[in-house]
Amino acid sequence: MSLTESIIAYLGPWSWFVLGLILLGLEILAPGTIFLWFGVSALVVGVVALAFGFGWQVHVGLFLVLSLVSLLIGRRLMTRLSSEKGDPGLNQRGSRYIGREFTLTKPLNEGAGNLSIDDTIWRITGPDLPAGTKVRVDAIDGARLVVSQAK
């Protein structure tokens, strides 16, 4: 009898609890909600193994079925809970200004200029416009904002 077989024979149904705790520990070390579902399934099989005296083949089959079912339900639940709630413009700060209107403090000459928005000075492109003109941000082009005269 190998070491693993002797440990399982010695622990009996408690081996499922040990496996479940090991899998939950792996979930802590490598998060991704994969080991979580397998660990929960092993704990449930441990409870069933303590309550009923089925053979190890039934326990393994039950573990496989519970693991598959809990994995599928867990994935569906996690995708529902993790819907896009963050800031979609987080890494594209300029995209937050599209559609907004600002007043030029300096003229826009030869299609280029600067626009002060909040605490940042942005490079802008657009038609030549005098200072004091209201402009609307239409798009972003790399690190430049593309503007046009506001209506």
mmCIF file of C-alpha atoms in Angstrom:
data_model
loop_
_atom_site.group_PDB
_atom_site.id
_atom_site.type_symbol
_atom_site.label_atom_id
_atom_site.label_comp_id
_atom_site.label_asym_id
_atom_site.label_seq_id
_atom_site.Cartn_x
_atom_site.Cartn_y
_atom_site.Cartn_z
ATOM 1 C CA MET A 1 0.000 0.000 0.000
ATOM 2 C CA SER A 2 1.389 3.391 -0.983
ATOM 3 C CA LEU A 3 1.710 6.327 1.388
ATOM 4 C CA THR A 4 -1.291 8.113 -0.160
ATOM 5 C CA GLU A 5 -3.474 5.028 0.077
ATOM 6 C CA SER A 6 -2.487 4.458 3.689
ATOM 7 C CA ILE A 7 -3.283 8.084 4.615
ATOM 8 C CA ILE A 8 -6.691 7.866 2.904
ATOM 9 C CA ALA A 9 -7.424 4.543 4.595
ATOM 10 C CA TYR A 10 -6.354 5.957 7.970
ATOM 11 C CA LEU A 11 -8.376 9.193 7.656
ATOM 12 C CA GLY A 12 -11.412 7.595 6.014
ATOM 13 C CA PRO A 13 -14.115 10.179 5.264
ATOM 14 C CA TRP A 14 -11.992 12.889 6.876
ATOM 15 C CA SER A 15 -9.640 12.709 3.889
ATOM 16 C CA TRP A 16 -12.275 14.630 1.931
ATOM 17 C CA PHE A 17 -12.152 17.425 4.488
ATOM 18 C CA VAL A 18 -8.358 17.478 4.245
ATOM 19 C CA LEU A 19 -8.576 17.612 0.434
ATOM 20 C CA GLY A 20 -11.189 20.380 0.635
ATOM 21 C CA LEU A 21 -9.032 22.471 2.966
ATOM 22 C CA ILE A 22 -5.975 21.937 0.746
ATOM 23 C CA LEU A 23 -7.952 23.080 -2.297
ATOM 24 C CA LEU A 24 -9.286 26.127 -0.450
ATOM 25 C CA GLY A 25 -5.705 26.912 0.609
ATOM 26 C CA LEU A 26 -4.631 26.716 -3.029
ATOM 27 C CA GLU A 27 -7.385 29.196 -3.847
ATOM 28 C CA ILE A 28 -5.808 31.643 -1.420
ATOM 29 C CA LEU A 29 -2.371 31.166 -3.000
ATOM 30 C CA ALA A 30 -3.592 31.201 -6.609
ATOM 31 C CA PRO A 31 -6.853 33.183 -6.730
ATOM 32 C CA GLY A 32 -9.094 32.736 -9.708
ATOM 33 C CA THR A 33 -12.124 30.991 -8.172
ATOM 34 C CA ILE A 34 -11.166 27.623 -9.690
ATOM 35 C CA PHE A 35 -9.977 25.769 -6.600
ATOM 36 C CA LEU A 36 -12.811 27.273 -4.558
ATOM 37 C CA TRP A 37 -15.461 25.182 -6.285
ATOM 38 C CA PHE A 38 -13.405 21.982 -6.061
ATOM 39 C CA GLY A 39 -12.718 22.637 -2.381
ATOM 40 C CA VAL A 40 -16.390 23.195 -1.614
ATOM 41 C CA SER A 41 -17.257 20.004 -3.506
ATOM 42 C CA ALA A 42 -14.701 18.028 -1.480
ATOM 43 C CA LEU A 43 -16.148 19.377 1.761
ATOM 44 C CA VAL A 44 -19.669 18.384 0.685
ATOM 45 C CA VAL A 45 -18.427 14.889 -0.212
ATOM 46 C CA GLY A 46 -16.800 14.741 3.230
ATOM 47 C CA VAL A 47 -20.146 15.471 4.876
ATOM 48 C CA VAL A 48 -21.840 12.825 2.718
ATOM 49 C CA ALA A 49 -19.047 10.332 3.476
ATOM 50 C CA LEU A 50 -19.521 10.848 7.215
ATOM 51 C CA ALA A 51 -23.305 10.489 6.987
ATOM 52 C CA PHE A 52 -23.457 7.507 4.622
ATOM 53 C CA GLY A 53 -21.164 4.522 4.291
ATOM 54 C CA PHE A 54 -20.773 4.457 0.507
ATOM 55 C CA GLY A 55 -17.657 3.037 -1.124
ATOM 56 C CA TRP A 56 -14.811 5.237 -2.295
ATOM 57 C CA GLN A 57 -15.978 4.860 -5.918
ATOM 58 C CA VAL A 58 -19.276 6.571 -5.083
ATOM 59 C CA HIS A 59 -17.406 9.320 -3.231
ATOM 60 C CA VAL A 60 -15.114 9.968 -6.196
ATOM 61 C CA GLY A 61 -18.062 9.973 -8.616
ATOM 62 C CA LEU A 62 -19.987 12.349 -6.362
ATOM 63 C CA PHE A 63 -16.935 14.596 -6.116
ATOM 64 C CA LEU A 64 -16.595 14.713 -9.912
ATOM 65 C CA VAL A 65 -20.275 15.515 -10.432
ATOM 66 C CA LEU A 66 -20.371 18.133 -7.657
ATOM 67 C CA SER A 67 -17.161 19.711 -8.936
ATOM 68 C CA LEU A 68 -18.509 20.041 -12.453
ATOM 69 C CA VAL A 69 -21.892 21.395 -11.316
ATOM 70 C CA SER A 70 -20.392 23.841 -8.814
ATOM 71 C CA LEU A 71 -17.812 25.000 -11.357
ATOM 72 C CA LEU A 72 -20.483 25.738 -13.969
ATOM 73 C CA ILE A 73 -22.797 27.477 -11.497
ATOM 74 C CA GLY A 74 -19.885 29.373 -9.950
ATOM 75 C CA ARG A 75 -18.625 30.604 -13.315
ATOM 76 C CA ARG A 76 -22.071 31.836 -14.265
ATOM 77 C CA LEU A 77 -22.450 33.547 -10.895
ATOM 78 C CA MET A 78 -19.019 35.173 -11.095
ATOM 79 C CA THR A 79 -19.599 36.521 -14.606
ATOM 80 C CA ARG A 80 -22.924 37.989 -13.483
ATOM 81 C CA LEU A 81 -21.318 39.622 -10.436
ATOM 82 C CA SER A 82 -18.257 40.912 -12.248
ATOM 83 C CA SER A 83 -20.037 42.871 -14.963
ATOM 84 C CA GLU A 84 -18.256 45.983 -16.192
ATOM 85 C CA LYS A 85 -18.558 48.290 -13.173
ATOM 86 C CA GLY A 86 -15.203 49.997 -13.417
ATOM 87 C CA ASP A 87 -14.239 53.151 -15.243
ATOM 88 C CA PRO A 88 -14.037 52.332 -18.980
ATOM 89 C CA GLY A 89 -12.005 55.509 -19.619
ATOM 90 C CA LEU A 90 -9.496 54.839 -16.860
ATOM 91 C CA ASN A 91 -6.453 54.503 -19.104
ATOM 92 C CA GLN A 92 -7.710 56.943 -21.748
ATOM 93 C CA ARG A 93 -8.148 60.152 -19.864
ATOM 94 C CA GLY A 94 -8.791 62.176 -22.982
ATOM 95 C CA SER A 95 -11.831 60.080 -23.870
ATOM 96 C CA ARG A 96 -13.602 61.526 -20.841
ATOM 97 C CA TYR A 97 -13.631 64.933 -22.518
ATOM 98 C CA ILE A 98 -15.294 63.875 -25.777
ATOM 99 C CA GLY A 99 -18.476 65.874 -26.237
ATOM 100 C CA ARG A 100 -17.600 68.463 -23.592
ATOM 101 C CA GLU A 101 -17.176 72.149 -24.374
ATOM 102 C CA PHE A 102 -14.346 74.418 -23.258
ATOM 103 C CA THR A 103 -13.194 77.981 -23.921
ATOM 104 C CA LEU A 104 -9.875 78.627 -25.648
ATOM 105 C CA THR A 105 -7.549 80.813 -23.596
ATOM 106 C CA LYS A 106 -5.017 80.994 -26.456
ATOM 107 C CA PRO A 107 -5.769 81.039 -30.181
ATOM 108 C CA LEU A 108 -5.622 77.887 -32.289
ATOM 109 C CA ASN A 109 -3.108 78.662 -35.068
ATOM 110 C CA GLU A 110 -2.168 76.500 -38.043
ATOM 111 C CA GLY A 111 -4.376 73.696 -36.748
ATOM 112 C CA ALA A 112 -2.558 73.253 -33.425
ATOM 113 C CA GLY A 113 -2.665 74.757 -29.964
ATOM 114 C CA ASN A 114 -3.112 74.130 -26.265
ATOM 115 C CA LEU A 115 -6.188 73.864 -24.081
ATOM 116 C CA SER A 116 -6.167 74.002 -20.294
ATOM 117 C CA ILE A 117 -8.617 71.486 -18.784
ATOM 118 C CA ASP A 118 -8.724 71.173 -15.008
ATOM 119 C CA ASP A 119 -5.059 70.834 -14.009
ATOM 120 C CA THR A 120 -3.730 69.630 -17.382
ATOM 121 C CA ILE A 121 -2.687 71.428 -20.522
ATOM 122 C CA TRP A 122 -3.698 69.370 -23.559
ATOM 123 C CA ARG A 123 -2.395 69.684 -27.079
ATOM 124 C CA ILE A 124 -5.278 70.205 -29.458
ATOM 125 C CA THR A 125 -5.827 70.133 -33.196
ATOM 126 C CA GLY A 126 -8.618 71.711 -35.183
ATOM 127 C CA PRO A 127 -9.480 74.728 -37.340
ATOM 128 C CA ASP A 128 -7.846 78.081 -36.664
ATOM 129 C CA LEU A 129 -9.875 79.861 -33.982
ATOM 130 C CA PRO A 130 -9.284 83.013 -31.897
ATOM 131 C CA ALA A 131 -8.898 83.006 -28.105
ATOM 132 C CA GLY A 132 -12.203 83.057 -26.216
ATOM 133 C CA THR A 133 -13.941 80.761 -28.703
ATOM 134 C CA LYS A 134 -15.979 77.877 -27.308
ATOM 135 C CA VAL A 135 -14.743 74.534 -28.652
ATOM 136 C CA ARG A 136 -16.120 71.005 -28.369
ATOM 137 C CA VAL A 137 -13.865 67.960 -28.081
ATOM 138 C CA ASP A 138 -14.796 65.601 -30.919
ATOM 139 C CA ALA A 139 -12.178 62.842 -30.634
ATOM 140 C CA ILE A 140 -8.757 61.918 -29.361
ATOM 141 C CA ASP A 141 -5.770 61.347 -31.602
ATOM 142 C CA GLY A 142 -3.031 59.758 -29.526
ATOM 143 C CA ALA A 143 -2.223 62.362 -26.885
ATOM 144 C CA ARG A 144 -4.025 65.170 -28.709
ATOM 145 C CA LEU A 145 -7.628 66.247 -28.487
ATOM 146 C CA VAL A 146 -9.412 66.982 -31.766
ATOM 147 C CA VAL A 147 -11.684 69.994 -31.353
ATOM 148 C CA SER A 148 -14.177 71.963 -33.427
ATOM 149 C CA GLN A 149 -16.017 75.213 -32.851
ATOM 150 C CA ALA A 150 -19.029 74.695 -30.558
ATOM 151 C CA LYS A 151 -22.381 75.609 -32.023
#
